[in-house]
């Protein structure tokens, strides 16, 4: 694709635009299985620069893909058609923090943990907390509607975004939302932009709702000899009216994986549940924890450990925290791929779904651990396989198809928090045929020339395996 | 407008469609100042009936206006161009209540209080709580993104809607959202539909997030001799990190109005603050109440009364509860009009805004009380005037213009919870010019023939006084 690099350098400065193949390679993939080379990489610093870039791109019908940390597991930032990748990380100013209005205004390149470090000194807390919060940018979290372990209490990014400034495909800058916790002033397009995967506009500023930083956190670990029992405990905890600030599951494969690769000495049981309550009143947290403990015991949870101490909480959480990284170190020749990695299912169906995942994996010669943010119905898994073997990709494809057909059959949804992009598009499109025409019409309303992250979501290719190059060498 | 009544009777049954002028008159106005006659009124019972009606209307370009209780204060349900009014109240089934998944599925005609009565037996709570909850339907709350007194803790309808079934302008039925607390499966159009004022589709089923019914509620009343002090207390409470489940303001005019018309013997002070905390742990509520009480005292709040007892809480809340109805009984020849009735402003600006409202009212020969859900930045007021006098309507028009220019200047928003529709459209359009093109494009994507509640919101006339007939006799 022909892109005028000189023109772009004029806009952002010569050091902030590159067509150098080494640079381009870095931006050709994210945490997904996909890989495709951009034409150029641009690192804008201001909304005005982005407006100029969009006007140029729109006039010349050049794809523009906004990118934060590149931690997407589904291929959001892979430039399937080449074009301009916008690295947003230079736009990393925290513009305003207001305790009186319990909100902050930030640029999209601000990193999640950096924001919370700053907010801590104000006694405030930004609640989106993906496992990748060390690197994840607010802009990326908005693109995917990220949530993470605390969404069971605090909701996802969409629930937290009060407003934003957005540069549209035609270069216009619009201001969405309000500085109030609620508003009814017209279509709340700020909520539509969250989770739109960079296909509707480029977010250049976000207004985020904050909560008081909890004084106390108490974390507990319960062991189960039957996965069904752990599942019953999850829906039991939700039904009990308890308000966990975290409710996480790990199955026996996950436990084995962590023990093998980290030697954490986790108990060799069928499942582990981690549950947390947070707040400013210890009595209230004790009450919540006791309530959840009783539910676990009722469903044969045993050896329940519980602590307010950070050190102890870290120990109890270590297995869950390191699970993802452990998966890739599980076995020589076995690679962990981010596929079918975050389906959402009703909390009442967690155990049943975990079982089904194990059976599907076995049937198809791959390994799949089951874990995740089960309090909000988000199940995580990965497909672990020999990525050098063509047949294993066929196995993986079958797994993804069988799994999502099942998820659909129990009233679940394709993605709980990572998004659709490329890897999940075929399954999602199959499940939600009814939505495609109206989503395409909305996309056209925002982006008539289809330059914003094209060929993703409803416009993605029907076969994820061949949608792009794979990020792996396949013999 | 030519509408085939016989055809419609065939679809919904002869008793559920009417062109009788007496029936039409009932549906020609809502709680707003506006009035316009529909061509026919139809009372559908099923989604299938609505699909048939929409196919007919779309083919013949006939406006369709969905209506719940008709409690809109801005003219949402006034059929400005005639056409078909869909009375949704017959679709009032509670389809499912699930404690295990903490959600329910309802038809749009279900009344808010009826739903909560039913949920109570399950220990559950639907948190949207407008003053009109006795009559307001879920469908209407979705149309306006209603919120009410508890939104400071629980958010607005948009935060509560997890999914919905919607009939589009072309008659297609689509299923939006998920059965999980979070999802990232494509554009979350269910959030876009909430607050779209019936302009994008007809909601025929909604999936709502529930919370456990709080065991305890504690309500307090604080008195202030200066409105500014009450305002400082509001932002102080928010900044303190307290979690009120209600935070309400009443100014001296509101107090006078209630005392005059109800003789409640409220104290003759500059302002009253009502603050509540709810939950299942008394210690936690005590902590929150103590925290808020201290902030009020710091800002010269005095004679702070507090109670957990329902009877006492009712007494403390009586003034606020009856304020709206009292306003219309304030003075012979003075009528209370729903104009400029729910602006949203940052909590840090509440006091300043209350002052400005008083000054604008005085300048323009009308009476305006200030009250509202100040914890979430929603200020309520009404314009009280002699509606028989043409000049007073000119005064009201000036008030609305001056007030919203001011609200815009302090980073506020036109509507906090009632919506834009007709009365607020000119002010909102003036403040948010930048949004009009993209909102019109989105509308076109959903409703190319512009039949769904046409001429509202971004398409509303520029002068609300002449947009329709007025619901009052003006000499």
PDB file of N, CA and C in Angstrom, chain A residues 156-222:
ATOM      1  N   UNK A 156     -17.167  -3.512  33.928  1.00  0.00           N
ATOM      2  CA  UNK A 156     -16.132  -3.457  32.901  1.00  0.00           C
ATOM      3  C   UNK A 156     -15.821  -2.001  32.547  1.00  0.00           C
ATOM      4  N   UNK A 157     -14.857  -1.806  31.649  1.00  0.00           N
ATOM      5  CA  UNK A 157     -14.458  -0.453  31.257  1.00  0.00           C
ATOM      6  C   UNK A 157     -15.658   0.382  30.830  1.00  0.00           C
ATOM      7  N   UNK A 158     -16.610  -0.255  30.106  1.00  0.00           N
ATOM      8  CA  UNK A 158     -17.781   0.499  29.640  1.00  0.00           C
ATOM      9  C   UNK A 158     -18.554   1.112  30.806  1.00  0.00           C
ATOM     10  N   UNK A 159     -18.589   0.416  31.928  1.00  0.00           N
ATOM     11  CA  UNK A 159     -19.333   0.927  33.087  1.00  0.00           C
ATOM     12  C   UNK A 159     -18.597   2.102  33.740  1.00  0.00           C
ATOM     13  N   UNK A 160     -17.332   2.265  33.402  1.00  0.00           N
ATOM     14  CA  UNK A 160     -16.460   3.227  34.084  1.00  0.00           C
ATOM     15  C   UNK A 160     -16.237   4.485  33.244  1.00  0.00           C
ATOM     16  N   UNK A 161     -16.387   4.350  31.918  1.00  0.00           N
ATOM     17  CA  UNK A 161     -16.162   5.496  31.037  1.00  0.00           C
ATOM     18  C   UNK A 161     -17.377   6.428  31.078  1.00  0.00           C
ATOM     19  N   UNK A 162     -17.166   7.671  31.502  1.00  0.00           N
ATOM     20  CA  UNK A 162     -18.251   8.661  31.558  1.00  0.00           C
ATOM     21  C   UNK A 162     -18.296   9.519  30.297  1.00  0.00           C
ATOM     22  N   UNK A 163     -17.143   9.696  29.686  1.00  0.00           N
ATOM     23  CA  UNK A 163     -17.096  10.524  28.490  1.00  0.00           C
ATOM     24  C   UNK A 163     -15.781  10.340  27.767  1.00  0.00           C
ATOM     25  N   UNK A 164     -15.686  10.913  26.579  1.00  0.00           N
ATOM     26  CA  UNK A 164     -14.433  10.833  25.830  1.00  0.00           C
ATOM     27  C   UNK A 164     -14.401  11.860  24.703  1.00  0.00           C
ATOM     28  N   UNK A 165     -13.188  12.157  24.252  1.00  0.00           N
ATOM     29  CA  UNK A 165     -12.999  12.887  23.011  1.00  0.00           C
ATOM     30  C   UNK A 165     -12.538  11.889  21.970  1.00  0.00           C
ATOM     31  N   UNK A 166     -13.151  11.959  20.795  1.00  0.00           N
ATOM     32  CA  UNK A 166     -12.889  10.981  19.747  1.00  0.00           C
ATOM     33  C   UNK A 166     -12.624  11.699  18.431  1.00  0.00           C
ATOM     34  N   UNK A 167     -11.591  11.252  17.714  1.00  0.00           N
ATOM     35  CA  UNK A 167     -11.380  11.722  16.348  1.00  0.00           C
ATOM     36  C   UNK A 167     -12.048  10.718  15.408  1.00  0.00           C
ATOM     37  N   UNK A 168     -12.963  11.214  14.592  1.00  0.00           N
ATOM     38  CA  UNK A 168     -13.699  10.350  13.663  1.00  0.00           C
ATOM     39  C   UNK A 168     -12.875  10.071  12.409  1.00  0.00           C
ATOM     40  N   UNK A 169     -13.361   9.155  11.599  1.00  0.00           N
ATOM     41  CA  UNK A 169     -12.644   8.774  10.377  1.00  0.00           C
ATOM     42  C   UNK A 169     -12.372   9.989   9.485  1.00  0.00           C
ATOM     43  N   UNK A 170     -13.286  10.956   9.489  1.00  0.00           N
ATOM     44  CA  UNK A 170     -13.114  12.134   8.615  1.00  0.00           C
ATOM     45  C   UNK A 170     -12.240  13.214   9.246  1.00  0.00           C
ATOM     46  N   UNK A 171     -11.714  12.946  10.452  1.00  0.00           N
ATOM     47  CA  UNK A 171     -10.832  13.903  11.110  1.00  0.00           C
ATOM     48  C   UNK A 171     -11.533  14.833  12.085  1.00  0.00           C
ATOM     49  N   UNK A 172     -12.861  14.797  12.102  1.00  0.00           N
ATOM     50  CA  UNK A 172     -13.599  15.641  13.063  1.00  0.00           C
ATOM     51  C   UNK A 172     -13.340  15.160  14.489  1.00  0.00           C
ATOM     52  N   UNK A 173     -13.250  16.123  15.407  1.00  0.00           N
ATOM     53  CA  UNK A 173     -13.102  15.796  16.832  1.00  0.00           C
ATOM     54  C   UNK A 173     -14.458  16.009  17.510  1.00  0.00           C
ATOM     55  N   UNK A 174     -14.978  14.970  18.159  1.00  0.00           N
ATOM     56  CA  UNK A 174     -16.242  15.119  18.879  1.00  0.00           C
ATOM     57  C   UNK A 174     -16.029  14.802  20.350  1.00  0.00           C
ATOM     58  N   UNK A 175     -16.939  15.370  21.164  1.00  0.00           N
ATOM     59  CA  UNK A 175     -16.836  15.240  22.613  1.00  0.00           C
ATOM     60  C   UNK A 175     -18.079  14.496  23.095  1.00  0.00           C
ATOM     61  N   UNK A 176     -17.891  13.299  23.630  1.00  0.00           N
ATOM     62  CA  UNK A 176     -19.022  12.453  24.027  1.00  0.00           C
ATOM     63  C   UNK A 176     -19.152  12.388  25.537  1.00  0.00           C
ATOM     64  N   UNK A 177     -20.400  12.162  26.015  1.00  0.00           N
ATOM     65  CA  UNK A 177     -20.629  11.899  27.426  1.00  0.00           C
ATOM     66  C   UNK A 177     -20.742  13.145  28.264  1.00  0.00           C
ATOM     67  N   UNK A 178     -20.461  13.005  29.553  1.00  0.00           N
ATOM     68  CA  UNK A 178     -20.668  14.102  30.501  1.00  0.00           C
ATOM     69  C   UNK A 178     -19.714  13.941  31.682  1.00  0.00           C
ATOM     70  N   UNK A 179     -19.700  14.964  32.538  1.00  0.00           N
ATOM     71  CA  UNK A 179     -18.872  14.922  33.746  1.00  0.00           C
ATOM     72  C   UNK A 179     -19.683  14.494  34.960  1.00  0.00           C
ATOM     73  N   UNK A 180     -20.786  13.811  34.702  1.00  0.00           N
ATOM     74  CA  UNK A 180     -21.662  13.361  35.779  1.00  0.00           C
ATOM     75  C   UNK A 180     -21.793  11.838  35.718  1.00  0.00           C
ATOM     76  N   UNK A 181     -22.173  11.263  36.850  1.00  0.00           N
ATOM     77  CA  UNK A 181     -22.264   9.805  36.934  1.00  0.00           C
ATOM     78  C   UNK A 181     -23.348   9.255  36.002  1.00  0.00           C
ATOM     79  N   UNK A 182     -24.382  10.040  35.784  1.00  0.00           N
ATOM     80  CA  UNK A 182     -25.448   9.639  34.854  1.00  0.00           C
ATOM     81  C   UNK A 182     -25.732  10.798  33.911  1.00  0.00           C
ATOM     82  N   UNK A 183     -26.240  10.486  32.706  1.00  0.00           N
ATOM     83  CA  UNK A 183     -26.795  11.542  31.860  1.00  0.00           C
ATOM     84  C   UNK A 183     -27.759  10.924  30.860  1.00  0.00           C
ATOM     85  N   UNK A 184     -28.688  11.725  30.364  1.00  0.00           N
ATOM     86  CA  UNK A 184     -29.650  11.277  29.354  1.00  0.00           C
ATOM     87  C   UNK A 184     -29.692  12.272  28.203  1.00  0.00           C
ATOM     88  N   UNK A 185     -28.521  12.779  27.838  1.00  0.00           N
ATOM     89  CA  UNK A 185     -28.432  13.798  26.786  1.00  0.00           C
ATOM     90  C   UNK A 185     -28.096  13.174  25.438  1.00  0.00           C
ATOM     91  N   UNK A 186     -29.043  12.460  24.878  1.00  0.00           N
ATOM     92  CA  UNK A 186     -28.849  11.915  23.534  1.00  0.00           C
ATOM     93  C   UNK A 186     -28.174  10.551  23.543  1.00  0.00           C
ATOM     94  N   UNK A 187     -27.986   9.993  22.336  1.00  0.00           N
ATOM     95  CA  UNK A 187     -27.345   8.679  22.216  1.00  0.00           C
ATOM     96  C   UNK A 187     -26.024   8.698  22.983  1.00  0.00           C
ATOM     97  N   UNK A 188     -25.796   7.698  23.828  1.00  0.00           N
ATOM     98  CA  UNK A 188     -24.555   7.698  24.598  1.00  0.00           C
ATOM     99  C   UNK A 188     -23.480   6.961  23.803  1.00  0.00           C
ATOM    100  N   UNK A 189     -23.021   7.660  22.763  1.00  0.00           N
ATOM    101  CA  UNK A 189     -22.051   7.056  21.847  1.00  0.00           C
ATOM    102  C   UNK A 189     -20.757   6.696  22.561  1.00  0.00           C
ATOM    103  N   UNK A 190     -20.485   7.346  23.701  1.00  0.00           N
ATOM    104  CA  UNK A 190     -19.268   6.995  24.453  1.00  0.00           C
ATOM    105  C   UNK A 190     -19.310   5.534  24.881  1.00  0.00           C
ATOM    106  N   UNK A 191     -20.512   5.020  25.133  1.00  0.00           N
ATOM    107  CA  UNK A 191     -20.625   3.609  25.523  1.00  0.00           C
ATOM    108  C   UNK A 191     -20.495   2.701  24.300  1.00  0.00           C
ATOM    109  N   UNK A 192     -20.935   3.199  23.152  1.00  0.00           N
ATOM    110  CA  UNK A 192     -20.815   2.421  21.911  1.00  0.00           C
ATOM    111  C   UNK A 192     -19.353   2.302  21.490  1.00  0.00           C
ATOM    112  N   UNK A 193     -18.599   3.372  21.691  1.00  0.00           N
ATOM    113  CA  UNK A 193     -17.179   3.369  21.291  1.00  0.00           C
ATOM    114  C   UNK A 193     -16.395   2.350  22.131  1.00  0.00           C
ATOM    115  N   UNK A 194     -16.774   2.237  23.420  1.00  0.00           N
ATOM    116  CA  UNK A 194     -16.094   1.247  24.267  1.00  0.00           C
ATOM    117  C   UNK A 194     -16.418  -0.157  23.735  1.00  0.00           C
ATOM    118  N   UNK A 195     -15.401  -0.922  23.414  1.00  0.00           N
ATOM    119  CA  UNK A 195     -15.607  -2.267  22.881  1.00  0.00           C
ATOM    120  C   UNK A 195     -15.762  -2.310  21.373  1.00  0.00           C
ATOM    121  N   UNK A 196     -15.587  -1.173  20.704  1.00  0.00           N
ATOM    122  CA  UNK A 196     -15.764  -1.173  19.240  1.00  0.00           C
ATOM    123  C   UNK A 196     -14.451  -1.496  18.513  1.00  0.00           C
ATOM    124  N   UNK A 197     -13.426  -1.822  19.264  1.00  0.00           N
ATOM    125  CA  UNK A 197     -12.192  -2.384  18.702  1.00  0.00           C
ATOM    126  C   UNK A 197     -11.535  -1.490  17.648  1.00  0.00           C
ATOM    127  N   UNK A 198     -11.607  -0.191  17.879  1.00  0.00           N
ATOM    128  CA  UNK A 198     -10.927   0.743  16.977  1.00  0.00           C
ATOM    129  C   UNK A 198     -11.570   0.875  15.613  1.00  0.00           C
ATOM    130  N   UNK A 199     -12.829   0.389  15.491  1.00  0.00           N
ATOM    131  CA  UNK A 199     -13.475   0.432  14.170  1.00  0.00           C
ATOM    132  C   UNK A 199     -14.351   1.660  13.962  1.00  0.00           C
ATOM    133  N   UNK A 200     -14.586   2.454  15.027  1.00  0.00           N
ATOM    134  CA  UNK A 200     -15.524   3.581  14.906  1.00  0.00           C
ATOM    135  C   UNK A 200     -14.873   4.953  15.068  1.00  0.00           C
ATOM    136  N   UNK A 201     -13.735   5.010  15.731  1.00  0.00           N
ATOM    137  CA  UNK A 201     -13.078   6.299  15.959  1.00  0.00           C
ATOM    138  C   UNK A 201     -11.805   6.100  16.766  1.00  0.00           C
ATOM    139  N   UNK A 202     -11.012   7.168  16.877  1.00  0.00           N
ATOM    140  CA  UNK A 202      -9.771   7.111  17.658  1.00  0.00           C
ATOM    141  C   UNK A 202      -9.988   7.915  18.937  1.00  0.00           C
ATOM    142  N   UNK A 203      -9.970   7.231  20.077  1.00  0.00           N
ATOM    143  CA  UNK A 203     -10.172   7.899  21.364  1.00  0.00           C
ATOM    144  C   UNK A 203      -8.899   8.680  21.717  1.00  0.00           C
ATOM    145  N   UNK A 204      -9.061   9.991  21.966  1.00  0.00           N
ATOM    146  CA  UNK A 204      -7.886  10.810  22.296  1.00  0.00           C
ATOM    147  C   UNK A 204      -7.928  11.327  23.736  1.00  0.00           C
ATOM    148  N   UNK A 205      -9.070  11.148  24.404  1.00  0.00           N
ATOM    149  CA  UNK A 205      -9.171  11.495  25.828  1.00  0.00           C
ATOM    150  C   UNK A 205     -10.349  10.732  26.410  1.00  0.00           C
ATOM    151  N   UNK A 206     -10.210  10.297  27.664  1.00  0.00           N
ATOM    152  CA  UNK A 206     -11.306   9.571  28.316  1.00  0.00           C
ATOM    153  C   UNK A 206     -11.546  10.135  29.711  1.00  0.00           C
ATOM    154  N   UNK A 207     -12.831  10.287  30.067  1.00  0.00           N
ATOM    155  CA  UNK A 207     -13.236  10.663  31.416  1.00  0.00           C
ATOM    156  C   UNK A 207     -13.684   9.395  32.131  1.00  0.00           C
ATOM    157  N   UNK A 208     -13.028   9.076  33.243  1.00  0.00           N
ATOM    158  CA  UNK A 208     -13.238   7.795  33.922  1.00  0.00           C
ATOM    159  C   UNK A 208     -13.806   7.993  35.319  1.00  0.00           C
ATOM    160  N   UNK A 209     -14.814   7.194  35.654  1.00  0.00           N
ATOM    161  CA  UNK A 209     -15.410   7.202  36.987  1.00  0.00           C
ATOM    162  C   UNK A 209     -14.457   6.501  37.957  1.00  0.00           C
ATOM    163  N   UNK A 210     -14.268   7.092  39.119  1.00  0.00           N
ATOM    164  CA  UNK A 210     -13.367   6.499  40.109  1.00  0.00           C
ATOM    165  C   UNK A 210     -14.144   6.045  41.338  1.00  0.00           C
ATOM    166  N   UNK A 211     -13.531   5.202  42.134  1.00  0.00           N
ATOM    167  CA  UNK A 211     -14.117   4.811  43.418  1.00  0.00           C
ATOM    168  C   UNK A 211     -13.060   5.032  44.501  1.00  0.00           C
ATOM    169  N   UNK A 212     -13.510   5.165  45.763  1.00  0.00           N
ATOM    170  CA  UNK A 212     -12.518   5.296  46.839  1.00  0.00           C
ATOM    171  C   UNK A 212     -11.660   4.037  46.930  1.00  0.00           C
ATOM    172  N   UNK A 213     -10.378   4.224  47.126  1.00  0.00           N
ATOM    173  CA  UNK A 213      -9.468   3.083  47.281  1.00  0.00           C
ATOM    174  C   UNK A 213      -9.857   2.306  48.539  1.00  0.00           C
ATOM    175  N   UNK A 214     -10.164   1.001  48.419  1.00  0.00           N
ATOM    176  CA  UNK A 214     -10.580   0.242  49.608  1.00  0.00           C
ATOM    177  C   UNK A 214      -9.445   0.160  50.642  1.00  0.00           C
ATOM    178  N   UNK A 215      -9.813   0.373  51.908  1.00  0.00           N
ATOM    179  CA  UNK A 215      -8.819   0.287  52.986  1.00  0.00           C
ATOM    180  C   UNK A 215      -8.403  -1.157  53.218  1.00  0.00           C
ATOM    181  N   UNK A 216      -9.361  -2.073  53.076  1.00  0.00           N
ATOM    182  CA  UNK A 216      -9.092  -3.488  53.392  1.00  0.00           C
ATOM    183  C   UNK A 216      -9.429  -4.383  52.213  1.00  0.00           C
ATOM    184  N   UNK A 217      -8.616  -5.447  52.088  1.00  0.00           N
ATOM    185  CA  UNK A 217      -8.955  -6.534  51.166  1.00  0.00           C
ATOM    186  C   UNK A 217      -8.722  -7.846  51.892  1.00  0.00           C
ATOM    187  N   UNK A 218      -9.651  -8.773  51.764  1.00  0.00           N
ATOM    188  CA  UNK A 218      -9.478 -10.093  52.356  1.00  0.00           C
ATOM    189  C   UNK A 218      -9.652 -11.137  51.261  1.00  0.00           C
ATOM    190  N   UNK A 219      -8.659 -12.011  51.139  1.00  0.00           N
ATOM    191  CA  UNK A 219      -8.684 -13.032  50.091  1.00  0.00           C
ATOM    192  C   UNK A 219      -8.718 -14.423  50.711  1.00  0.00           C
ATOM    193  N   UNK A 220      -9.486 -15.318  50.101  1.00  0.00           N
ATOM    194  CA  UNK A 220      -9.564 -16.695  50.601  1.00  0.00           C
ATOM    195  C   UNK A 220      -9.378 -17.683  49.459  1.00  0.00           C
ATOM    196  N   UNK A 221      -8.851 -18.857  49.816  1.00  0.00           N
ATOM    197  CA  UNK A 221      -8.725 -19.956  48.867  1.00  0.00           C
ATOM    198  C   UNK A 221      -9.477 -21.156  49.407  1.00  0.00           C
ATOM    199  N   UNK A 222     -10.356 -21.729  48.573  1.00  0.00           N
ATOM    200  CA  UNK A 222     -11.076 -22.949  48.945  1.00  0.00           C
ATOM    201  C   UNK A 222     -10.725 -24.060  47.967  1.00  0.00           C
TER     202      UNK A 222
END
